[in-house]
Short mmCIF file of N, CA and C in Angstrom, two decimals:
data_model
loop_
_atom_site.label_atom_id
_atom_site.label_comp_id
_atom_site.label_asym_id
_atom_site.label_seq_id
_atom_site.Cartn_x
_atom_site.Cartn_y
_atom_site.Cartn_z
N MET U 1 0.85 -1.20 -0.07
CA MET U 1 0.02 -0.18 -0.08
C MET U 1 0.84 1.44 0.09
N GLY U 2 0.83 2.22 -0.65
CA GLY U 2 1.01 3.22 -1.18
C GLY U 2 0.99 4.24 0.35
N ALA U 3 1.33 5.86 0.37
CA ALA U 3 1.50 6.55 1.49
C ALA U 3 0.26 7.27 1.25
N ARG U 4 0.01 7.68 3.10
CA ARG U 4 -1.50 8.48 2.47
C ARG U 4 -0.86 9.81 2.95
N ARG U 5 -1.57 10.67 2.22
CA ARG U 5 -0.69 12.53 2.34
C ARG U 5 -2.04 13.24 2.53
N THR U 6 -2.20 13.95 3.06
CA THR U 6 -3.40 14.94 3.18
C THR U 6 -2.96 16.27 3.28
N TRP U 7 -4.16 17.07 2.66
CA TRP U 7 -3.92 18.65 2.97
C TRP U 7 -5.07 19.38 3.13
N GLY U 8 -5.30 20.73 3.10
CA GLY U 8 -6.55 21.30 3.46
C GLY U 8 -7.05 22.04 2.20
N THR U 9 -8.00 22.23 2.19
CA THR U 9 -8.54 23.41 1.04
C THR U 9 -9.36 24.21 1.92
N ALA U 10 -10.11 24.96 0.93
CA ALA U 10 -11.05 26.42 1.92
C ALA U 10 -11.67 25.46 2.82
N ALA U 11 -12.51 24.93 2.82
CA ALA U 11 -13.52 24.09 4.11
C ALA U 11 -13.44 22.85 3.99
N THR U 12 -12.86 21.94 3.19
CA THR U 12 -12.37 20.59 3.44
C THR U 12 -10.70 19.43 3.34
N ALA U 13 -11.14 19.01 4.34
CA ALA U 13 -9.66 18.58 3.88
C ALA U 13 -9.58 17.22 3.30
N LEU U 14 -8.90 16.24 2.33
CA LEU U 14 -9.15 16.18 1.21
C LEU U 14 -7.85 14.72 1.30
N ALA U 15 -7.87 13.53 1.12
CA ALA U 15 -6.70 12.80 1.18
C ALA U 15 -6.59 11.74 0.11
N ALA U 16 -5.96 11.59 -0.27
CA ALA U 16 -5.39 10.20 -1.42
C ALA U 16 -4.78 9.11 -1.25
N VAL U 17 -5.16 8.49 -1.15
CA VAL U 17 -4.17 6.83 -1.23
C VAL U 17 -4.14 6.32 -2.27
N VAL U 18 -2.57 6.10 -2.87
CA VAL U 18 -2.41 5.53 -3.95
C VAL U 18 -1.51 4.51 -3.57
N THR U 19 -1.21 3.66 -4.84
CA THR U 19 0.40 2.96 -4.98
C THR U 19 1.38 3.42 -5.05
N LEU U 20 1.33 3.92 -6.31
CA LEU U 20 2.48 4.93 -6.65
C LEU U 20 2.32 6.16 -6.73
N GLY U 21 3.31 7.13 -6.45
CA GLY U 21 3.34 8.51 -6.42
C GLY U 21 2.32 8.80 -5.60
N ALA U 22 1.68 10.28 -5.57
CA ALA U 22 0.72 11.19 -5.33
C ALA U 22 0.08 11.61 -5.89
N VAL U 23 -1.57 11.37 -6.11
CA VAL U 23 -2.63 12.01 -6.43
C VAL U 23 -3.04 13.16 -6.00
N TRP U 24 -3.12 14.41 -6.72
CA TRP U 24 -3.79 15.17 -5.59
C TRP U 24 -5.16 15.91 -6.39
N VAL U 25 -6.35 15.38 -6.22
CA VAL U 25 -7.32 16.06 -6.67
C VAL U 25 -8.06 17.25 -5.83
N GLY U 26 -8.92 17.68 -6.76
CA GLY U 26 -9.98 18.56 -5.94
C GLY U 26 -9.50 20.03 -5.60
N VAL U 27 -8.24 20.50 -5.84
CA VAL U 27 -7.82 21.83 -5.29
C VAL U 27 -8.30 22.82 -6.23
N GLY U 28 -9.08 23.90 -5.79
CA GLY U 28 -9.49 24.78 -6.67
C GLY U 28 -8.21 25.69 -6.96
N ALA U 29 -8.69 26.58 -7.71
CA ALA U 29 -7.57 27.79 -8.20
C ALA U 29 -7.27 28.64 -7.51
N GLY U 30 -5.93 28.54 -7.48
CA GLY U 30 -5.60 29.81 -6.69
C GLY U 30 -4.42 28.70 -4.95
N GLN U 31 -5.35 27.66 -5.25
CA GLN U 31 -4.86 26.96 -3.86
C GLN U 31 -3.44 26.10 -4.37
N GLN U 32 -2.94 25.23 -3.70
CA GLN U 32 -1.62 24.81 -3.76
C GLN U 32 -1.11 23.51 -2.89
N ALA U 33 -1.44 22.56 -3.80
CA ALA U 33 -0.78 20.84 -2.99
C ALA U 33 0.75 20.71 -3.00
N THR U 34 0.88 20.63 -1.60
CA THR U 34 2.46 20.76 -1.33
C THR U 34 2.89 19.11 -1.16
N ALA U 35 3.54 18.36 -1.32
CA ALA U 35 4.08 16.91 -1.15
C ALA U 35 5.29 17.17 0.14
N ALA U 36 5.87 16.19 0.56
CA ALA U 36 6.57 16.10 1.60
C ALA U 36 7.88 15.72 0.51
N SER U 37 7.64 15.31 -0.48
CA SER U 37 8.61 14.30 -1.45
C SER U 37 7.87 14.34 -2.61
N ALA U 38 8.38 15.32 -3.70
CA ALA U 38 7.76 14.93 -4.98
C ALA U 38 8.50 13.64 -5.92
N ALA U 39 7.70 13.19 -6.42
CA ALA U 39 8.51 12.17 -6.86
C ALA U 39 7.45 11.67 -8.15
N ALA U 40 8.60 10.80 -9.43
CA ALA U 40 7.82 10.50 -10.62
C ALA U 40 6.37 10.03 -10.78
N GLY U 41 5.66 10.48 -11.46
CA GLY U 41 4.34 9.74 -11.20
C GLY U 41 3.22 10.75 -10.29
N ASP U 42 4.01 11.44 -9.21
CA ASP U 42 2.87 12.55 -8.64
C ASP U 42 2.00 13.76 -9.57
N THR U 43 0.75 13.14 -9.61
CA THR U 43 -0.08 14.30 -10.22
C THR U 43 -0.64 15.68 -9.50
N TYR U 44 -0.87 16.49 -10.08
CA TYR U 44 -1.66 17.90 -9.40
C TYR U 44 -2.29 18.01 -10.69
N THR U 45 -3.28 18.69 -9.55
CA THR U 45 -4.99 19.12 -10.55
C THR U 45 -5.38 20.42 -9.98
N ALA U 46 -5.81 21.10 -10.66
CA ALA U 46 -6.67 22.18 -10.06
C ALA U 46 -7.98 22.23 -11.03
N TYR U 47 -9.12 23.40 -11.07
CA TYR U 47 -9.77 23.60 -11.72
C TYR U 47 -10.70 25.12 -11.26
N SER U 48 -11.18 25.52 -12.11
CA SER U 48 -11.46 27.13 -11.78
C SER U 48 -12.61 27.20 -13.23
N VAL U 49 -13.86 28.46 -12.80
CA VAL U 49 -14.60 29.13 -13.32
C VAL U 49 -14.25 30.21 -13.01
N THR U 50 -14.14 31.10 -14.33
CA THR U 50 -13.71 32.17 -14.35
C THR U 50 -14.05 33.05 -15.68
N SER U 51 -14.39 34.64 -15.57
CA SER U 51 -14.29 35.65 -16.83
C SER U 51 -12.96 35.92 -17.13
N ILE U 52 -13.03 35.47 -18.33
CA ILE U 52 -11.95 36.21 -19.30
C ILE U 52 -12.04 37.69 -20.14
N GLY U 53 -10.90 37.93 -20.36
CA GLY U 53 -11.18 39.71 -21.16
C GLY U 53 -10.63 39.37 -22.52
N GLY U 54 -10.09 40.42 -22.78
CA GLY U 54 -9.45 40.28 -24.53
C GLY U 54 -8.11 39.84 -24.55
N SER U 55 -7.33 40.12 -23.02
CA SER U 55 -5.89 39.53 -23.13
C SER U 55 -5.92 38.64 -22.24
N PRO U 56 -5.01 37.39 -22.81
CA PRO U 56 -4.95 36.70 -21.81
C PRO U 56 -4.83 36.26 -20.20
N THR U 57 -5.65 35.98 -19.77
CA THR U 57 -6.13 35.84 -18.71
C THR U 57 -5.61 34.49 -17.69
N GLN U 58 -5.42 34.36 -16.80
CA GLN U 58 -5.05 33.24 -16.04
C GLN U 58 -6.66 32.80 -15.20
N VAL U 59 -6.64 31.35 -15.97
CA VAL U 59 -7.87 30.79 -15.52
C VAL U 59 -7.30 29.71 -14.61
N VAL U 60 -6.59 29.14 -14.21
CA VAL U 60 -6.18 28.28 -13.40
C VAL U 60 -4.79 28.14 -13.20
N ALA U 61 -4.45 27.79 -12.16
CA ALA U 61 -2.81 27.55 -11.83
C ALA U 61 -2.31 26.47 -10.80
N LEU U 62 -1.14 25.99 -11.08
CA LEU U 62 -0.56 25.19 -9.88
C LEU U 62 0.94 25.71 -9.58
N THR U 63 1.06 25.29 -8.35
CA THR U 63 2.23 25.68 -7.83
C THR U 63 2.89 24.08 -7.74
N LEU U 64 3.85 24.13 -8.55
CA LEU U 64 4.74 22.61 -8.24
C LEU U 64 6.06 23.14 -8.06
N PRO U 65 6.43 21.45 -7.34
CA PRO U 65 8.08 21.30 -6.62
C PRO U 65 8.93 21.34 -8.34
N GLN U 66 10.18 21.34 -7.88
CA GLN U 66 11.29 21.50 -9.26
C GLN U 66 11.09 20.30 -9.55
N GLY U 67 11.01 20.20 -10.87
CA GLY U 67 11.20 18.91 -11.67
C GLY U 67 10.42 19.11 -13.17
N THR U 68 10.22 18.15 -13.85
CA THR U 68 9.91 17.99 -15.36
C THR U 68 8.59 17.23 -15.25
N TYR U 69 7.21 17.92 -15.78
CA TYR U 69 6.61 17.83 -16.08
C TYR U 69 5.75 17.60 -17.35
N THR U 70 4.33 16.85 -17.74
CA THR U 70 3.83 17.14 -18.63
C THR U 70 2.51 17.63 -18.19
N LEU U 71 1.95 18.73 -19.02
CA LEU U 71 0.73 19.29 -18.75
C LEU U 71 -0.54 18.87 -19.51
N THR U 72 -1.62 19.00 -19.26
CA THR U 72 -2.69 18.97 -20.13
C THR U 72 -3.65 19.99 -19.38
N GLY U 73 -4.34 20.87 -20.26
CA GLY U 73 -5.19 21.92 -19.83
C GLY U 73 -6.26 21.67 -20.75
N SER U 74 -7.48 22.15 -20.21
CA SER U 74 -8.70 21.50 -20.77
C SER U 74 -9.74 23.14 -20.43
N ALA U 75 -10.37 23.55 -21.52
CA ALA U 75 -11.14 24.58 -21.53
C ALA U 75 -12.41 24.74 -21.92
N SER U 76 -13.85 24.53 -21.12
CA SER U 76 -14.95 24.86 -21.89
C SER U 76 -15.26 26.16 -21.67
N LEU U 77 -15.36 26.98 -23.02
CA LEU U 77 -15.22 28.23 -23.09
C LEU U 77 -16.46 29.06 -23.31
N VAL U 78 -17.24 30.06 -23.06
CA VAL U 78 -17.99 30.86 -23.85
C VAL U 78 -17.50 32.12 -24.26
N TYR U 79 -17.39 32.83 -25.39
CA TYR U 79 -16.75 33.68 -26.24
C TYR U 79 -17.04 33.93 -27.23
N ALA U 80 -16.68 35.31 -27.58
CA ALA U 80 -17.57 36.31 -28.64
C ALA U 80 -16.01 36.10 -29.98
N ASP U 81 -17.15 35.74 -31.08
CA ASP U 81 -16.11 35.73 -32.46
C ASP U 81 -15.16 34.61 -32.16
N LYS U 82 -13.90 34.73 -31.74
CA LYS U 82 -12.92 34.02 -31.89
C LYS U 82 -12.24 33.95 -30.19
N ALA U 83 -11.78 32.71 -29.55
CA ALA U 83 -10.72 32.61 -28.11
C ALA U 83 -9.74 32.08 -28.12
N THR U 84 -8.57 32.38 -27.61
CA THR U 84 -7.72 31.27 -27.41
C THR U 84 -6.89 31.03 -26.10
N CYS U 85 -6.70 29.91 -25.87
CA CYS U 85 -6.13 29.36 -24.60
C CYS U 85 -4.56 28.98 -25.09
N HIS U 86 -3.49 28.82 -23.83
CA HIS U 86 -2.54 28.18 -24.06
C HIS U 86 -2.07 27.74 -22.63
N VAL U 87 -1.30 26.54 -22.50
CA VAL U 87 -0.80 26.08 -21.22
C VAL U 87 0.70 26.55 -21.21
N THR U 88 1.44 26.76 -19.85
CA THR U 88 2.83 26.99 -19.92
C THR U 88 3.65 25.72 -20.96
N GLY U 89 4.52 26.17 -21.82
CA GLY U 89 5.09 25.37 -22.06
C GLY U 89 4.41 24.31 -23.51
N GLY U 90 3.15 24.87 -23.88
CA GLY U 90 2.76 24.42 -24.86
C GLY U 90 2.02 25.53 -25.96
N ALA U 91 1.70 24.90 -26.78
CA ALA U 91 1.33 25.93 -28.29
C ALA U 91 -0.47 26.55 -27.67
N SER U 92 -0.45 27.75 -28.38
CA SER U 92 -1.80 27.85 -28.47
C SER U 92 -2.72 27.28 -29.16
N MET U 93 -3.74 27.29 -28.68
CA MET U 93 -4.86 26.57 -29.06
C MET U 93 -6.14 27.49 -29.38
N ALA U 94 -6.85 27.60 -30.56
CA ALA U 94 -7.71 28.95 -30.91
C ALA U 94 -9.23 27.76 -31.58
N THR U 95 -10.15 28.65 -30.70
CA THR U 95 -11.86 28.06 -31.35
C THR U 95 -12.12 28.86 -33.15
N PRO U 96 -12.84 27.98 -33.49
CA PRO U 96 -13.00 28.82 -34.86
C PRO U 96 -13.59 29.60 -34.91
N ARG U 97 -13.70 30.96 -35.55
CA ARG U 97 -14.07 31.99 -35.96
C ARG U 97 -15.66 31.81 -35.68
N GLY U 98 -16.47 32.75 -35.19
CA GLY U 98 -17.56 32.52 -34.91
C GLY U 98 -18.28 34.23 -35.41
N SER U 99 -19.47 34.44 -34.75
CA SER U 99 -19.96 35.50 -35.26
C SER U 99 -20.98 35.58 -34.03
N GLY U 100 -20.44 36.56 -32.83
CA GLY U 100 -21.20 36.99 -31.57
C GLY U 100 -20.82 35.91 -30.71
N TYR U 101 -22.00 35.39 -29.70
CA TYR U 101 -21.94 34.63 -28.82
C TYR U 101 -21.72 33.06 -29.21
N ASN U 102 -20.31 31.93 -28.37
CA ASN U 102 -19.95 31.28 -29.07
C ASN U 102 -19.94 30.12 -27.66
N GLU U 103 -19.81 28.65 -27.66
CA GLU U 103 -19.43 28.05 -26.77
C GLU U 103 -18.32 27.07 -27.82
N ALA U 104 -17.48 26.53 -26.89
CA ALA U 104 -16.45 25.50 -27.64
C ALA U 104 -15.48 24.61 -26.39
N SER U 105 -14.95 24.03 -27.02
CA SER U 105 -13.89 23.18 -25.30
C SER U 105 -12.56 22.91 -26.30
N LEU U 106 -11.75 23.75 -25.80
CA LEU U 106 -10.17 23.48 -26.31
C LEU U 106 -9.16 22.83 -25.53
N SER U 107 -8.47 21.53 -25.70
CA SER U 107 -7.36 21.23 -24.94
C SER U 107 -6.39 21.06 -25.34
N ALA U 108 -5.19 21.31 -24.73
CA ALA U 108 -3.43 21.36 -25.16
C ALA U 108 -2.93 20.37 -24.15
N THR U 109 -1.78 20.32 -24.44
CA THR U 109 -0.73 19.68 -23.59
C THR U 109 0.84 20.31 -23.87
N GLY U 110 1.42 20.36 -22.80
CA GLY U 110 2.55 21.12 -22.67
C GLY U 110 3.69 20.38 -21.90
N VAL U 111 5.03 20.69 -22.00
CA VAL U 111 6.01 20.11 -21.15
C VAL U 111 6.82 21.32 -20.69
N VAL U 112 7.01 21.25 -19.16
CA VAL U 112 7.94 22.01 -18.61
C VAL U 112 8.94 21.60 -17.73
N THR U 113 9.96 22.10 -17.74
CA THR U 113 11.49 21.67 -16.37
C THR U 113 11.48 23.09 -15.25
N LEU U 114 11.14 22.57 -14.14
CA LEU U 114 11.17 23.60 -13.04
C LEU U 114 12.65 23.22 -12.78
N ALA U 115 13.63 24.52 -12.61
CA ALA U 115 14.80 24.00 -11.77
C ALA U 115 14.49 24.54 -10.49
N ALA U 116 13.37 25.50 -10.08
CA ALA U 116 12.99 25.43 -8.53
C ALA U 116 11.53 25.32 -8.74
N ALA U 117 11.07 25.50 -7.55
CA ALA U 117 9.18 25.60 -7.65
C ALA U 117 8.91 26.40 -8.50
N GLY U 118 7.87 25.95 -9.17
CA GLY U 118 7.22 27.65 -9.96
C GLY U 118 5.91 27.42 -10.19
N LYS U 119 5.35 28.02 -10.88
CA LYS U 119 4.10 28.19 -11.11
C LYS U 119 3.73 27.74 -12.78
N VAL U 120 2.75 27.03 -13.18
CA VAL U 120 2.54 27.13 -14.02
C VAL U 120 0.77 27.35 -14.70
N GLN U 121 0.21 27.49 -15.68
CA GLN U 121 -1.00 28.51 -15.95
C GLN U 121 -1.75 27.35 -17.01
N LEU U 122 -3.09 27.85 -17.02
CA LEU U 122 -3.69 27.92 -18.30
C LEU U 122 -4.39 29.42 -18.07
N LEU U 123 -4.00 29.81 -19.84
CA LEU U 123 -4.35 31.34 -19.65
C LEU U 123 -5.74 31.15 -21.21
N CYS U 124 -6.29 32.03 -20.89
CA CYS U 124 -7.35 31.78 -22.15
C CYS U 124 -8.15 33.58 -22.27
N ALA U 125 -8.42 33.62 -23.34
CA ALA U 125 -8.72 35.39 -23.84
C ALA U 125 -9.80 35.09 -24.83
N SER U 126 -10.71 35.96 -25.12
CA SER U 126 -12.05 36.34 -25.92
C SER U 126 -11.53 37.61 -26.70
N GLU U 127 -11.68 37.16 -27.91
CA GLU U 127 -11.16 38.46 -28.88
C GLU U 127 -12.41 39.77 -28.70
N GLN U 128 -13.24 39.28 -28.28
CA GLN U 128 -14.30 40.49 -27.96
C GLN U 128 -14.99 40.08 -26.48
N VAL U 129 -15.40 40.97 -25.93
CA VAL U 129 -16.15 40.85 -24.55
C VAL U 129 -17.50 41.71 -24.87
N LEU U 130 -18.78 40.79 -24.52
CA LEU U 130 -19.48 41.29 -24.46
C LEU U 130 -20.67 41.41 -23.63
N PRO U 131 -21.60 41.96 -22.95
CA PRO U 131 -22.07 41.88 -21.83
C PRO U 131 -22.36 41.25 -21.08
N VAL U 132 -23.01 40.87 -19.62
CA VAL U 132 -23.54 39.78 -19.40
C VAL U 132 -24.90 39.87 -19.71
N PRO U 133 -25.22 38.60 -19.91
CA PRO U 133 -25.21 37.13 -19.43
C PRO U 133 -23.97 36.59 -20.53
N GLN U 134 -23.96 37.13 -21.47
CA GLN U 134 -22.77 36.69 -22.69
C GLN U 134 -21.77 37.44 -22.46
N ASP U 135 -20.86 37.26 -21.42
CA ASP U 135 -19.40 37.86 -21.10
C ASP U 135 -18.71 36.89 -21.12
N PRO U 136 -17.40 36.65 -22.04
CA PRO U 136 -16.77 35.52 -22.04
C PRO U 136 -16.20 34.81 -20.59
N HIS U 137 -16.34 33.65 -20.38
CA HIS U 137 -15.79 32.97 -19.14
C HIS U 137 -15.66 31.51 -19.68
N VAL U 138 -14.77 30.77 -18.86
CA VAL U 138 -14.28 29.60 -18.84
C VAL U 138 -14.18 28.51 -18.03
N ASN U 139 -14.56 27.29 -18.20
CA ASN U 139 -14.40 26.48 -16.93
C ASN U 139 -13.11 25.69 -17.54
N GLY U 140 -12.42 25.82 -16.43
CA GLY U 140 -10.87 25.34 -16.98
C GLY U 140 -10.39 24.52 -15.81
N ARG U 141 -9.50 23.15 -16.51
CA ARG U 141 -8.42 22.40 -15.24
C ARG U 141 -7.51 21.88 -16.08
N LEU U 142 -6.48 22.14 -15.04
CA LEU U 142 -5.02 21.72 -15.46
C LEU U 142 -4.62 20.75 -14.95
N VAL U 143 -4.20 19.89 -15.08
CA VAL U 143 -3.53 18.39 -14.81
C VAL U 143 -1.64 18.74 -15.03
N ALA U 144 -0.94 18.22 -14.27
CA ALA U 144 0.47 18.32 -14.40
C ALA U 144 0.80 16.71 -13.52
N THR U 145 1.64 16.14 -14.47
CA THR U 145 2.62 15.02 -13.88
C THR U 145 3.68 14.96 -13.75
N ARG U 146 4.51 14.78 -12.91
CA ARG U 146 5.46 14.73 -12.81
C ARG U 146 6.83 13.25 -13.27
N VAL U 147 7.23 13.47 -14.19
CA VAL U 147 7.91 12.76 -14.86
C VAL U 147 9.46 12.34 -14.73
N ALA U 148 10.12 10.82 -14.28
CA ALA U 148 11.62 11.30 -14.63
C ALA U 148 12.29 11.50 -15.74
N SER U 149 12.03 11.10 -16.55
CA SER U 149 12.19 11.61 -17.71
C SER U 149 11.78 11.54 -18.86
N LEU U 150 11.88 12.21 -19.88
CA LEU U 150 10.74 12.58 -21.22
C LEU U 150 11.72 12.47 -22.00
N GLN U 151 11.46 11.11 -23.15
CA GLN U 151 12.01 10.79 -24.22
C GLN U 151 11.25 11.11 -25.37
N ASP U 152 11.70 12.25 -26.01
CA ASP U 152 11.10 12.99 -27.41
C ASP U 152 11.60 11.97 -28.35
N GLN U 153 10.32 11.43 -29.27
CA GLN U 153 10.28 10.82 -30.34
C GLN U 153 9.74 11.68 -31.45
N GLY U 154 10.10 12.97 -31.73
CA GLY U 154 9.91 13.52 -33.11
C GLY U 154 8.00 13.38 -33.10
N HIS U 155 8.43 12.48 -34.53
CA HIS U 155 6.89 12.43 -35.18
C HIS U 155 6.40 10.98 -34.63
N GLY U 156 6.87 9.98 -33.64
CA GLY U 156 6.86 8.72 -33.31
C GLY U 156 7.23 8.08 -34.05
N ALA U 157 6.76 6.75 -33.98
CA ALA U 157 7.50 5.31 -34.83
C ALA U 157 6.95 5.50 -35.95
N PRO U 158 7.54 5.17 -37.24
CA PRO U 158 6.99 4.63 -38.48
C PRO U 158 5.88 3.49 -38.29
#
C-alpha cells in the first residue's frame, strides 16, 4: 500500500491513498498542494470557473515542486467571435471564428522543466467582450504529472 498524504482546501480536508506516487485531487484555483517529497508519477490538478477578457487571463494555476512535468489543460469556453488558450510550455489553441456568442471546448498539452518550485498556468482570452450574460468565461482544468525523464520521439514510430 502506498503513502497516505493529506492537505486542506478552503473548507474541506482531502486525502488520497495511492500505490505509486501521489494523486492530488480537488484543489481549487489559487490553492496549492505540497508534497513532502515530489516523485515521478505525482499528479497535481486544479480547476476554476472564471471570467476572461480580451488579453490572456489566468484561468487556473498550479504551484509545483522542482522537476519535469507533462501538462494537460482543458477549457470549456463561452466567448465572442474567437477565443484562444494556452498552457505553460505548450502551443496556443484557438476556437473557430464565429459571430457573436459562441461555445467551444479546447485542450492542449505542454512540457515544462522547473529548476526550482514554480507556477504553471492555463491562460485564455476572448477576441471580443460582450455584456452579461454573454460575457466570456471559462470552466478550466489543469493537470500536471511529474516525470522522471521525457524521451522526445519526434513524429513517433514509423
